[in-house]
Coordinates of C-alpha atoms in Angstrom, one line a residue:
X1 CA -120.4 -109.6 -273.9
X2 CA -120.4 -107.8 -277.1
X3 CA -117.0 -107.5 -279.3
X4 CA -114.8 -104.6 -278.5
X5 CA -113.0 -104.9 -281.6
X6 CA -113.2 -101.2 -282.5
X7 CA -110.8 -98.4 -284.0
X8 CA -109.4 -96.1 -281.3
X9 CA -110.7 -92.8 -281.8
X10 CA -108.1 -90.1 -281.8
X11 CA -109.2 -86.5 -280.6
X12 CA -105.8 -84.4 -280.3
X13 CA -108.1 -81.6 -278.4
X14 CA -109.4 -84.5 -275.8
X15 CA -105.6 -85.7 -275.4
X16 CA -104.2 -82.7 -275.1
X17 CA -107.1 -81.3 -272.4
X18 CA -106.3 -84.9 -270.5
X19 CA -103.0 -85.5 -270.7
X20 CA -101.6 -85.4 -267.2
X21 CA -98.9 -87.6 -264.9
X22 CA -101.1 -91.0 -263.8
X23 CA -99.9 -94.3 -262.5
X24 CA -100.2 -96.8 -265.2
X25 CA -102.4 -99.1 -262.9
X26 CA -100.8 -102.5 -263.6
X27 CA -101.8 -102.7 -260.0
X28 CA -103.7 -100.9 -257.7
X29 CA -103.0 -99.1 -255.0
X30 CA -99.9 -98.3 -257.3
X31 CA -96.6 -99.8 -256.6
X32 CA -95.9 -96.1 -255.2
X33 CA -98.2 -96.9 -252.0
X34 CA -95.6 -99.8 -251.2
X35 CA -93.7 -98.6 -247.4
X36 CA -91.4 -100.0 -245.3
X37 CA -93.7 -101.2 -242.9
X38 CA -94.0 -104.8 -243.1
X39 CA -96.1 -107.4 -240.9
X40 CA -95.0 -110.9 -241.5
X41 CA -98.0 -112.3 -239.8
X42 CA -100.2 -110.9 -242.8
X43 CA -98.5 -112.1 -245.7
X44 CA -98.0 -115.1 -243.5
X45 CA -102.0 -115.3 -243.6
X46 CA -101.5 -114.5 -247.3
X47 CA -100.0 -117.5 -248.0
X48 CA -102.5 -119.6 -246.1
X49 CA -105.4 -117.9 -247.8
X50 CA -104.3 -118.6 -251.0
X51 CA -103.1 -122.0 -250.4
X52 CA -106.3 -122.8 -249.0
X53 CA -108.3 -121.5 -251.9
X54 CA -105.9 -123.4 -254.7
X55 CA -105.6 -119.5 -256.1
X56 CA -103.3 -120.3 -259.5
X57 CA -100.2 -119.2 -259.7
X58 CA -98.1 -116.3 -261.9
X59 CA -94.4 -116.3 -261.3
X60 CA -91.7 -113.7 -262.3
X61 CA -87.6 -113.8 -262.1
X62 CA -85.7 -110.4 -262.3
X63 CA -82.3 -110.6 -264.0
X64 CA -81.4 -107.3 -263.1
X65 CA -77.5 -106.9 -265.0
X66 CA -77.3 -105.5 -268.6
X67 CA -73.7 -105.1 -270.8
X68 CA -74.4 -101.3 -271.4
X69 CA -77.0 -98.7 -270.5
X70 CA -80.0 -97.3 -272.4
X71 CA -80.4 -93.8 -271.6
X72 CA -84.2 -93.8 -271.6
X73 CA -84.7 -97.0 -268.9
X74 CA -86.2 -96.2 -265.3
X75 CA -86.1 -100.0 -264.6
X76 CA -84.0 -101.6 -261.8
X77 CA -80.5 -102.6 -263.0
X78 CA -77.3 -103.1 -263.0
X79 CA -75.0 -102.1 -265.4
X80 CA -71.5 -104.5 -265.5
X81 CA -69.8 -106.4 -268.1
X82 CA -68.2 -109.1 -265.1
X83 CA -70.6 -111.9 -265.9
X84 CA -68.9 -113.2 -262.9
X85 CA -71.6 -111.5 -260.7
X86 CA -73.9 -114.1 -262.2
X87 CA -73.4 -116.9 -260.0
X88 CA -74.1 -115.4 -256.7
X89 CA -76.8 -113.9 -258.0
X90 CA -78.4 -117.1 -259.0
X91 CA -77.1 -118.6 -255.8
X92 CA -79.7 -116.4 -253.9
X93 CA -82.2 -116.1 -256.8
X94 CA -82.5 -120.0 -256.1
X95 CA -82.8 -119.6 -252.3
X96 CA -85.3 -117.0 -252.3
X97 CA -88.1 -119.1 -255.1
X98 CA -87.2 -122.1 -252.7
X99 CA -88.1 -120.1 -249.9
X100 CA -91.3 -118.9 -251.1
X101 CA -92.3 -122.3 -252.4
X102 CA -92.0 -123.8 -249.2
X103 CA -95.1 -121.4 -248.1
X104 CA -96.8 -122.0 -251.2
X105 CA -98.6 -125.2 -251.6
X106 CA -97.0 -127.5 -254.5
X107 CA -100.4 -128.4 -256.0
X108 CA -100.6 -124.7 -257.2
X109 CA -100.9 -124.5 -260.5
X110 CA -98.7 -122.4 -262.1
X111 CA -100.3 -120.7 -265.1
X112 CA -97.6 -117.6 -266.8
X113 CA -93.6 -117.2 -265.7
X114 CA -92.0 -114.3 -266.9
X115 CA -88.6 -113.6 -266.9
X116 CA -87.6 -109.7 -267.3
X117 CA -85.0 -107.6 -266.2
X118 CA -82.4 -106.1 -266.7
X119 CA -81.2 -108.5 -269.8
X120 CA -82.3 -112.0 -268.8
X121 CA -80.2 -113.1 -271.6
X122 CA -77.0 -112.1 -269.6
X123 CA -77.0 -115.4 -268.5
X124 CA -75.6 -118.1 -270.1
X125 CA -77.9 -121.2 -271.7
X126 CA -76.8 -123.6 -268.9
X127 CA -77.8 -120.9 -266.3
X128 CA -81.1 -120.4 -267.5
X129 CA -81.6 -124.0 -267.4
X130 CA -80.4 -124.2 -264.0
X131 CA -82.9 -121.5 -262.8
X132 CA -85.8 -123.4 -265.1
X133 CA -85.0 -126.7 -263.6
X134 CA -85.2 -125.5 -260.0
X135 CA -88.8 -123.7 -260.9
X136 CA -89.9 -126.4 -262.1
X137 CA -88.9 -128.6 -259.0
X138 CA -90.4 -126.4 -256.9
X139 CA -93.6 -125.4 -258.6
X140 CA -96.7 -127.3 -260.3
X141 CA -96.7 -126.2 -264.3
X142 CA -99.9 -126.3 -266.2
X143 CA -99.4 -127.9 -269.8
X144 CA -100.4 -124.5 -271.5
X145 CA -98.5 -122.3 -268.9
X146 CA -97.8 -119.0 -270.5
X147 CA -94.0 -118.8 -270.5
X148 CA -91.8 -115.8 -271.5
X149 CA -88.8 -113.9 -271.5
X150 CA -87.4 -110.8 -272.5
X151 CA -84.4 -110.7 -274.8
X152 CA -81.8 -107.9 -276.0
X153 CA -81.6 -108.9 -279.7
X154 CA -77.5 -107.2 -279.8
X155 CA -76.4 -110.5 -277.7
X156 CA -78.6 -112.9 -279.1
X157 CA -77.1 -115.9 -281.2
X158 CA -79.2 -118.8 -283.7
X159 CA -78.3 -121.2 -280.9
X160 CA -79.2 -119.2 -277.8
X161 CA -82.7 -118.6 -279.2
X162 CA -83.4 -122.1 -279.9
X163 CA -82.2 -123.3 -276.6
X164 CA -84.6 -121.0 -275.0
X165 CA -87.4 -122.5 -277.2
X166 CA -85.5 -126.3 -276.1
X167 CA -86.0 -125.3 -272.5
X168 CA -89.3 -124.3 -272.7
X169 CA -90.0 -121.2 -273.2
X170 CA -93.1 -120.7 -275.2
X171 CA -93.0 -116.4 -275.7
X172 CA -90.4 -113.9 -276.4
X173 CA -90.1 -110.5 -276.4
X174 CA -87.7 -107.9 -277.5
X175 CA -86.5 -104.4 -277.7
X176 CA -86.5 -102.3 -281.2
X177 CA -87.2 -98.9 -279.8
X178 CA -86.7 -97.0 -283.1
X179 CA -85.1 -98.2 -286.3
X180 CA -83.3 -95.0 -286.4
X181 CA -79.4 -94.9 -286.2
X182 CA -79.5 -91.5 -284.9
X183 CA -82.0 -92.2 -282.3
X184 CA -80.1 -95.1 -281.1
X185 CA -77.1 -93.4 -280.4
X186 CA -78.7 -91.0 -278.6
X187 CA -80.4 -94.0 -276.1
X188 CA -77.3 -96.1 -276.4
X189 CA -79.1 -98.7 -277.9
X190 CA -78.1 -99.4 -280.9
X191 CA -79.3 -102.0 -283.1
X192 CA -78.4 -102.6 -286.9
X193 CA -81.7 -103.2 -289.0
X194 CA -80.1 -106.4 -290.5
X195 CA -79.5 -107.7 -287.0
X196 CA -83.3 -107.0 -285.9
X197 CA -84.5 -108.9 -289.2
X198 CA -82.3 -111.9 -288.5
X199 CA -82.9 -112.2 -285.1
X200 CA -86.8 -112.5 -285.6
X201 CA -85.8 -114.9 -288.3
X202 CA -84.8 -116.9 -285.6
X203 CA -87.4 -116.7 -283.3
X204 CA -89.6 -118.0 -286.3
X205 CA -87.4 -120.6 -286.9
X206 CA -87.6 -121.6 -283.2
X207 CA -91.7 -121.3 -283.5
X208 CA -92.5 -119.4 -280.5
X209 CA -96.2 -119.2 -280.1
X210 CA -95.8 -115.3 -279.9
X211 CA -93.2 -112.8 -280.6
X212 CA -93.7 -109.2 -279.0
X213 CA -91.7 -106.4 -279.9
X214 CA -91.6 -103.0 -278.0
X215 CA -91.2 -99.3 -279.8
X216 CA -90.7 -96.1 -277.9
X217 CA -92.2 -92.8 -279.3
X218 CA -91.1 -89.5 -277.9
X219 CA -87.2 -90.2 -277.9
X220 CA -84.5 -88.0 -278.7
X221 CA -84.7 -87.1 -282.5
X222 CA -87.5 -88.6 -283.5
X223 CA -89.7 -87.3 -286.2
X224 CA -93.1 -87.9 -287.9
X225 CA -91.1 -89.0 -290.6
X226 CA -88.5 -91.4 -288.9
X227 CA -90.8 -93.0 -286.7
X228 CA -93.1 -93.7 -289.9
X229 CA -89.8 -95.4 -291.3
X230 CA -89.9 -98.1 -287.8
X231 CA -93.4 -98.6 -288.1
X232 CA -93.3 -99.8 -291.6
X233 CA -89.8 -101.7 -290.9
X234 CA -91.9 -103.0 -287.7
X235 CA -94.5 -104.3 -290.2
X236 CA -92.4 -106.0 -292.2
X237 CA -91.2 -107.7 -289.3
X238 CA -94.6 -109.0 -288.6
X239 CA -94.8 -109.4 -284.7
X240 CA -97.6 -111.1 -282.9
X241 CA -97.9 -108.0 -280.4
X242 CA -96.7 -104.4 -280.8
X243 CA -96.1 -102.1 -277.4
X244 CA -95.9 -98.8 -278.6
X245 CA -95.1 -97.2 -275.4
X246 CA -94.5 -93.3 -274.7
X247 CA -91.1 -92.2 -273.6
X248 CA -91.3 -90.8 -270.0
X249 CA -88.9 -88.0 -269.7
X250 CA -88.3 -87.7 -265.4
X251 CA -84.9 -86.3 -265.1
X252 CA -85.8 -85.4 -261.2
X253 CA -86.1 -89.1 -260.8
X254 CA -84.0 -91.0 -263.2
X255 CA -80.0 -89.5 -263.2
X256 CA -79.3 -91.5 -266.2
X257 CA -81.6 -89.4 -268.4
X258 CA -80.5 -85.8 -266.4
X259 CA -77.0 -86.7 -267.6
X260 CA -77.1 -88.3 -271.2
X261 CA -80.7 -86.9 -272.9
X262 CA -81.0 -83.4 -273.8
X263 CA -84.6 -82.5 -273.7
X264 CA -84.0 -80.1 -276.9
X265 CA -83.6 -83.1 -279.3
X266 CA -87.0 -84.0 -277.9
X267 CA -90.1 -84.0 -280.1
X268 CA -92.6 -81.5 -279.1
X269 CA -95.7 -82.3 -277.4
X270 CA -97.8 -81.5 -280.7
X271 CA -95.2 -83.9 -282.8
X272 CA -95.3 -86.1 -280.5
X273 CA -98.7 -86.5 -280.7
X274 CA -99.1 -87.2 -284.1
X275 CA -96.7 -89.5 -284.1
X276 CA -98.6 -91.4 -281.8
X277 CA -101.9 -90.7 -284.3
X278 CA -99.5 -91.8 -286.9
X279 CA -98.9 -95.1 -285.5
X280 CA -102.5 -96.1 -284.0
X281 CA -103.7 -95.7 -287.7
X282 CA -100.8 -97.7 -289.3
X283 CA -100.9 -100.2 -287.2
X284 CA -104.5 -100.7 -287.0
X285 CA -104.8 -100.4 -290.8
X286 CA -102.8 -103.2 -291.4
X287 CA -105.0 -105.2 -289.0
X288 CA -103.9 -104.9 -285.4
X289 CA -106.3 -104.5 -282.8
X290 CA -105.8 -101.7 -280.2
X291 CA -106.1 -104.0 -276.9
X292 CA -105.5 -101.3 -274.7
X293 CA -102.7 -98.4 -273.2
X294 CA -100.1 -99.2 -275.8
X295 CA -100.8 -102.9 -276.4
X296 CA -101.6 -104.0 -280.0
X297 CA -101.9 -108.0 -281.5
X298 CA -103.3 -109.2 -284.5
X299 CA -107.2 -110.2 -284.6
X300 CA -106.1 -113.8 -283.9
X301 CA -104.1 -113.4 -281.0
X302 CA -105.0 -114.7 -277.3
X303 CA -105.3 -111.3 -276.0
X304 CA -107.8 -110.1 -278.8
X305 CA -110.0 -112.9 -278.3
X306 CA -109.6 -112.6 -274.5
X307 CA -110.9 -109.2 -274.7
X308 CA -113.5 -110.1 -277.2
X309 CA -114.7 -113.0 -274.3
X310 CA -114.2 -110.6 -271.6
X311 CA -111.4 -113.0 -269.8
X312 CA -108.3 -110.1 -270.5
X313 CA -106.4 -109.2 -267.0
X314 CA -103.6 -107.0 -266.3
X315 CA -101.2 -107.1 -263.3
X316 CA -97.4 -106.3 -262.7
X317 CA -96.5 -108.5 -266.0
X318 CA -98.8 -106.3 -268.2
X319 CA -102.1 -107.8 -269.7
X320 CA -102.4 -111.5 -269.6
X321 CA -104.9 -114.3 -270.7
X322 CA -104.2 -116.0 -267.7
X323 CA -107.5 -116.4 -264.6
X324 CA -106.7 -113.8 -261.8
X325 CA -103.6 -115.5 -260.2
X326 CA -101.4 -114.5 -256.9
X327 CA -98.3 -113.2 -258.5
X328 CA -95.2 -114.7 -257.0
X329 CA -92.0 -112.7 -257.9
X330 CA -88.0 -113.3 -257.2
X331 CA -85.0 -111.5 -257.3
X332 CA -83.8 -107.9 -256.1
X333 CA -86.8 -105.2 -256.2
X334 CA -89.6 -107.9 -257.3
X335 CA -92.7 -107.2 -256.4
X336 CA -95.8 -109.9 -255.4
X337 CA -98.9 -109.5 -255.6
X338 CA -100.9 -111.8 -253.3
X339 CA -104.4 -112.0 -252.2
X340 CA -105.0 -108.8 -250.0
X341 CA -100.9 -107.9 -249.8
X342 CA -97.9 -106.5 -251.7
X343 CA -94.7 -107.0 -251.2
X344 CA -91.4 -106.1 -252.8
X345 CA -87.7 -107.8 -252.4
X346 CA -84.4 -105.4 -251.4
X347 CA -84.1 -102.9 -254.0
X348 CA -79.8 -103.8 -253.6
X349 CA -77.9 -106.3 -254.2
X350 CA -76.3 -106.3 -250.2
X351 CA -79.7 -105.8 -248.7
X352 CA -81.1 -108.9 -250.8
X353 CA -77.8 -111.1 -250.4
X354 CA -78.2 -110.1 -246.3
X355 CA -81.6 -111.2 -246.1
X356 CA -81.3 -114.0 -248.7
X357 CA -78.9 -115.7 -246.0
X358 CA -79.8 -119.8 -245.4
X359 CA -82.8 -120.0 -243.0
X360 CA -82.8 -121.0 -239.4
X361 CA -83.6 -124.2 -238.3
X362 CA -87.0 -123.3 -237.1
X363 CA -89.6 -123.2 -239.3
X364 CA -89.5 -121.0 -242.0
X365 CA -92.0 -118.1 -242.3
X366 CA -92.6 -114.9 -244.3
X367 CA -90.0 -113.0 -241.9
X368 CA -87.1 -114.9 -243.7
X369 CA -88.3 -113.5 -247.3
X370 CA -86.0 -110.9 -248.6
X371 CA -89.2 -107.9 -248.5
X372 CA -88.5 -104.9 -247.7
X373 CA -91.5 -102.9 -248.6
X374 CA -95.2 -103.9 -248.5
X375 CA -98.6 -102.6 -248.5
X376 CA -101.6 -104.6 -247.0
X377 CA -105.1 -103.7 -249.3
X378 CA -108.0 -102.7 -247.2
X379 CA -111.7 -104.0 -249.0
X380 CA -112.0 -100.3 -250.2
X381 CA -108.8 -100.9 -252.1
X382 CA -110.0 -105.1 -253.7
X383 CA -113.4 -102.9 -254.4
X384 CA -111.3 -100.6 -256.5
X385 CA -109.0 -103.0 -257.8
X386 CA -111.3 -104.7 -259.5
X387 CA -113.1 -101.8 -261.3
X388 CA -110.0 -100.3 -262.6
X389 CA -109.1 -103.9 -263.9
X390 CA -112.2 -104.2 -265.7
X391 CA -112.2 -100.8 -267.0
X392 CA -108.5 -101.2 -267.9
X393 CA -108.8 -104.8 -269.7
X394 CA -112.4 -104.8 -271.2
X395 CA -113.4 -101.2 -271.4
X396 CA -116.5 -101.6 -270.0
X397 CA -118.2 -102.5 -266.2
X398 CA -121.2 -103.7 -265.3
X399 CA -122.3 -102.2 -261.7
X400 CA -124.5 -105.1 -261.2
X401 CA -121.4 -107.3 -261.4
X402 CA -119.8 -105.5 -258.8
X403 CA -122.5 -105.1 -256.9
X404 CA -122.7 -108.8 -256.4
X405 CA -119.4 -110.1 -256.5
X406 CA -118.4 -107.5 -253.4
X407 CA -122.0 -107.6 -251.5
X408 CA -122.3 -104.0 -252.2
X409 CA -126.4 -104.5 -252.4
X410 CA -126.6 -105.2 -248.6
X411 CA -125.2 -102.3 -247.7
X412 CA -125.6 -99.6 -250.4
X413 CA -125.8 -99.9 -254.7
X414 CA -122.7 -98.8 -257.1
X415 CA -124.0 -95.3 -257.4
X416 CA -124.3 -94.9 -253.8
X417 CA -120.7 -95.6 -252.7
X418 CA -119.4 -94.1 -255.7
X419 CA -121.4 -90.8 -255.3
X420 CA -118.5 -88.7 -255.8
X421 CA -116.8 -91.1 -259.2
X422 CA -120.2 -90.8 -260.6
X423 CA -119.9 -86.8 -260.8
X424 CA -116.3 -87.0 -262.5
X425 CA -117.6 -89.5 -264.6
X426 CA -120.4 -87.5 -265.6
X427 CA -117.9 -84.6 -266.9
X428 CA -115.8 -87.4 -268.3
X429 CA -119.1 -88.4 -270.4
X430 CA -120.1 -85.0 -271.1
X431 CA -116.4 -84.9 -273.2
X432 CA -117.1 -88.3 -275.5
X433 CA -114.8 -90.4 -273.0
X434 CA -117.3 -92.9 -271.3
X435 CA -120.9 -93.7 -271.9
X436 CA -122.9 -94.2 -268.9
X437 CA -126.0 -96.0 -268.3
X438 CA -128.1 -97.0 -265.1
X439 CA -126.1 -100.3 -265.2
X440 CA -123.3 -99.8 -267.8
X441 CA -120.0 -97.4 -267.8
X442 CA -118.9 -98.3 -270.8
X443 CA -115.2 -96.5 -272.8
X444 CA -115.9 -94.5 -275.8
X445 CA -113.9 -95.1 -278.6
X446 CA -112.1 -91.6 -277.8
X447 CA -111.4 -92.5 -274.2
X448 CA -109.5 -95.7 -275.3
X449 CA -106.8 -93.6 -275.5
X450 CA -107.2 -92.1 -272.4
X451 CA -107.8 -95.3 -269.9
X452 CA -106.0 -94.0 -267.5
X453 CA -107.5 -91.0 -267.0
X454 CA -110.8 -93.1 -266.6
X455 CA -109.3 -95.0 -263.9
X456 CA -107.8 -92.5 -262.2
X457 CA -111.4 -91.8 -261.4
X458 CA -111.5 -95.1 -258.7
X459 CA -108.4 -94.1 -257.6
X460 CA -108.6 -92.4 -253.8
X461 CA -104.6 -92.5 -253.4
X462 CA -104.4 -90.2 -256.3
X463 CA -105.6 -86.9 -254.6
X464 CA -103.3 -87.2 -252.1
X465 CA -100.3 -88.0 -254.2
X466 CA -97.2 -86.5 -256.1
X467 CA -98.1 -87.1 -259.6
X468 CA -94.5 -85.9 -260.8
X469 CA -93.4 -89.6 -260.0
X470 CA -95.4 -91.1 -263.1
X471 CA -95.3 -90.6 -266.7
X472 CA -98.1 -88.7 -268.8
X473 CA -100.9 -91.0 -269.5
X474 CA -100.5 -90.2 -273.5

C-alpha cells in the first residue's frame, strides 16, 4: 500500500458546501441505533463466537465523577466533590468486569485498556490499583498491551503521575482545550499555563510511551488570534498526538451548555473555519501528520506508521494500532462492541447498582450483565462496517478486498450492491473529494477533511435519521 503521508487539502468552499450534522462513525450503525430491546441469547452467542475464534481483546473502564463541570462536555458524568461515592462505585465496577470475564475465555488476549470518563483520576492511587489488579486477574495481558488513561491535569500531582506509570500504564492523555484564561472561564475549565507545562514535565519524567493532548476550537471567545497563541503554546509542549476537535454546540440536547454558553461569544462559522485552516497548517508545518478527523501524531508515531502499513483501526476508543478486537467495556453507560452485537450498561447509577446485584447461583449468563440497550448487526450492517472503517482509517478501499473478504463475488460485485453509493460517490468525485477507479475509491487530499461526509455515503440508517443529534462533520 502506498504512503498516505500527505498534507490535508483545505477548500473553505468544499467545507462550507459539506458541512452538515453526521455521526462520527467510531462505530457503525452509530451508537444512536442502540434500543432497549435486548436478547440475552444473542450476545450470549456473542460470547461463544468470540471465544471460540480467540478474537483479541480491547477493554474500557468509565469513571464517570468529575470535581466541577466543563460547560462544553456531552459525556456521561457525574458531577460531586464526595469522593465517598467512590467505593461503591468500584464495588460494582469490580462485579460487572468479573461478570463479563466469566463469559469471556481467559486465554484472550488483551491488547489496549482504556480508562476514560468522567475524571479517572478522581480516584485515589490505591483505587486505581485495586481496579488494575482485579483486570489483570481476570484477563490475559499481552506484553505490548496498549494501556491508557485520561487525566485532568488541575488534580494531578508529581507522585500520582508516576504511580500511574508504576502501575502500568503505558499512555496518557489530557485536557488543554484552549490556553486562554478567558475562554476557560467561560467552559469552567480553567487551567494555568504554568500548571499545563509542569504537568507534561511530569509525564516526561515518568516516560510514557505517548502523551496525547486534546484542544477544542469553536468555544466561547475564541479568536484567530487566541487560538494561534494555544497552538504555538501546544508546540512547545511537544505532545506525541494532537486532537483538535470541533466544539459541538447542541443546547436541545445538552442542558449544561443551554444554561452556561451564550452562543453570541461564539466564533462565527467563517472564523471558525479558519481557525481550523489555521491549525491544520501549523501543526502540519511543524511536522505532524494529519491521521484523520481531528487526530494528528508526529511522523514516528504508531498511528502514522499504522496508516502508512494500512493496519490503523478505529472503534469506540478512537483510532488504535491494535488488530480488530471485540471491545469489552465496564461501568455505567459503557458500550461493547462484540462480534455481530452492541451493548451498552445502565446509563444511572441506580439502574447499574440494581442490576449489578451478586449473581444467582445458577449459572451465570449475559441476562445478569448490567445492559440496558443493545443493537444486533445484520451482514448488511458488518458489510458496511468495514468500508466506513477502511475509508475512515486508511482513506482508501479496495473493492476487490471486499468483495472477497464478504463473498460479495458469488452473489453480485461492489458496484452492483452499491449501485446507489456509486452515484453519490460519483457527485462526491465530481467536487475533488474521492477519486474513483474500477477497483479503487480512494480520498482526495480535500476530502480528508471531510471523511465523514464520505462515509456517510455507506451509511443506510442515515436517511432515516435525526441528524440534529450529532455535531457538524467540520
Amino acid at each position: 500500500m502506498k504512503s498516505l503521508l500527505q498534507t490535508v487539502e483545505f477548500d473553505a468552499d468544499l467545507i462550507q458546501k459539506y458541512n452538515q450534522p453526521l455521526p462520527r462513525y467510531t462505530s457503525y450503525p452509530p451508537a444512536t441505533e442502540l434500543t432497549d430491546q435486548f436478547n440475552a441469547h444473542v450476545v450470549d452467542a456473542a460470547f461463544a463466537t468470540g471465544n471460540y475464534k480467540q478474537t483479541p481483546l480491547s477493554l474500557y473502564c468509565h469513571i464517570p465523577f468529575c470535581q466541577s463541570a466543563c460547560y462544553f462536555c456531552g459525556c456521561n458524568t457525574i458531577v460531586t466533590q464526595n469522593t465517598a461515592v467512590t467505593n461503591p462505585y468500584l464495588d460494582a465496577l469490580i462485579r460487572n468486569i468479573e461478570q463479563v470475564a466469566s463469559l469471556t475465555d481467559s486465554q484472550r488476549v488483551v491488547n489496549q485498556l482504556h480508562w476514560g470518563g468522567g475524571t479517572p483520576n478522581y480516584l485515589t492511587l490505591e483505587q486505581v490499583d485495586r481496579l488494575w489488579q482485579v483486570l489483570h486477574q481476570q484477563f490475559s495481558f499481552s506484553q505490548d498491551a496498549e494501556i491508557s488513561i485520561e487525566v485532568n491535569p488541575a488534580t494531578l500531582s508529581r507522585d500520582y503521575i508516576l504511580g500511574l506509570r508504576e502501575i502500568g500504564f503505558n499512555r496518557i492523555s489530557f485536557g488543554i482545550q484552549d490556553f486562554d484564561p478567558r475562554v476557560q472561564v467561560a467552559i469552567n475549565r480553567l487551567q494555568p499555563e504554568d500548571m499545563l507545562f509542569q504537568v507534561m514535565d511530569w509525564m516526561r519524567e515518568a516516560a510514557f510511551d505517548s502523551v496525547n493532548v486534546d484542544l477544542i476550537y469553536g468555544l466561547p471567545y475564541q479568536s484567530l488570534t487566541t487560538f494561534s497563541d494555544t497552538i504555538t503554546k501546544t508546540l512547545a509542549l511537544d505532545p506525541d498526538r494532537i486532537a483538535v476537535f470541533n466544539f459541538a454546540y447542541l443546547p436541545h440536547l445538552l442542558p449544561m451548555q443551554q444554561k452556561h454558553i451564550d452562543p453570541a461569544t461564539l466564533p462565527s462559522p467563517s472564523e471558525k473555519l479558519d481557525i481550523l485552516h489555521m491549525s491544520i497548517d501549523q501543526l502540519t508545518h511543524h511536522g505532524y501528520q494529519f491521521i484523520g478527523m481531528d487526530h494528528f501524531a508526529k511522523p514516528d508515531d504508531e498511528l502514522t506508521l499504522a496508516q502508512q502499513t494500512g493496519q490503523l483501526h478505529r472503534n469506540f476508543q478512537g483510532y488504535t494500532t491494535q488488530p480488530e478486537s471485540d471491545l469489552l467495556s465496564f461501568g455505567i453507560t459503557a458500550i461493547s462492541m462484540f462480534q455481530n452485537v452492541y451493548t451498552q450498561n445502565y446509563k444511572r447509577l441506580k439502574g447499574f447498582y440494581d442490576a449489578i446485584a451478586p449473581s444467582p447461583t445458577d449459572q451465570l449468563t449475559a441476562k445478569h450483565l448490567p445492559i440496558e440497550r443493545s443493537v444486533v448487526l445484520s451482514k448488511d450492517d458488518i458489510l458496511r462496517r468495514a468500508i466506513i472503517m477502511e475509508l475512515m482509517c486508511q482513506f482508501e478501499l479496495s473493492k476487490a478486498a471486499i468483495e472477497d473478504k464478504y463473498h460479495l463475488n458469488f452473489e453480485q460485485d461492489f458496484d452492483t450492491y452499491f449501485a446507489r453509493e456509486r452515484r453519490d460517490l460519483e457527485t462526491l468525485a465530481a467536487d475533488g473529494l474521492v477519486r474513483l477507479t474500477p477497483n479503487h475509491i480512494e480520498v482526495a487530499p480535500a476530502g480528508r477533511l471531510l471523511i465523514r461526509n464520505i462515509a456517510a455515503v455507506f451509511d443506510t440508517y442515515l436517511r432515516n435519521r435525526k441528524i440534529r443529534q450529532f455535531s457538524q462533520s467540520v
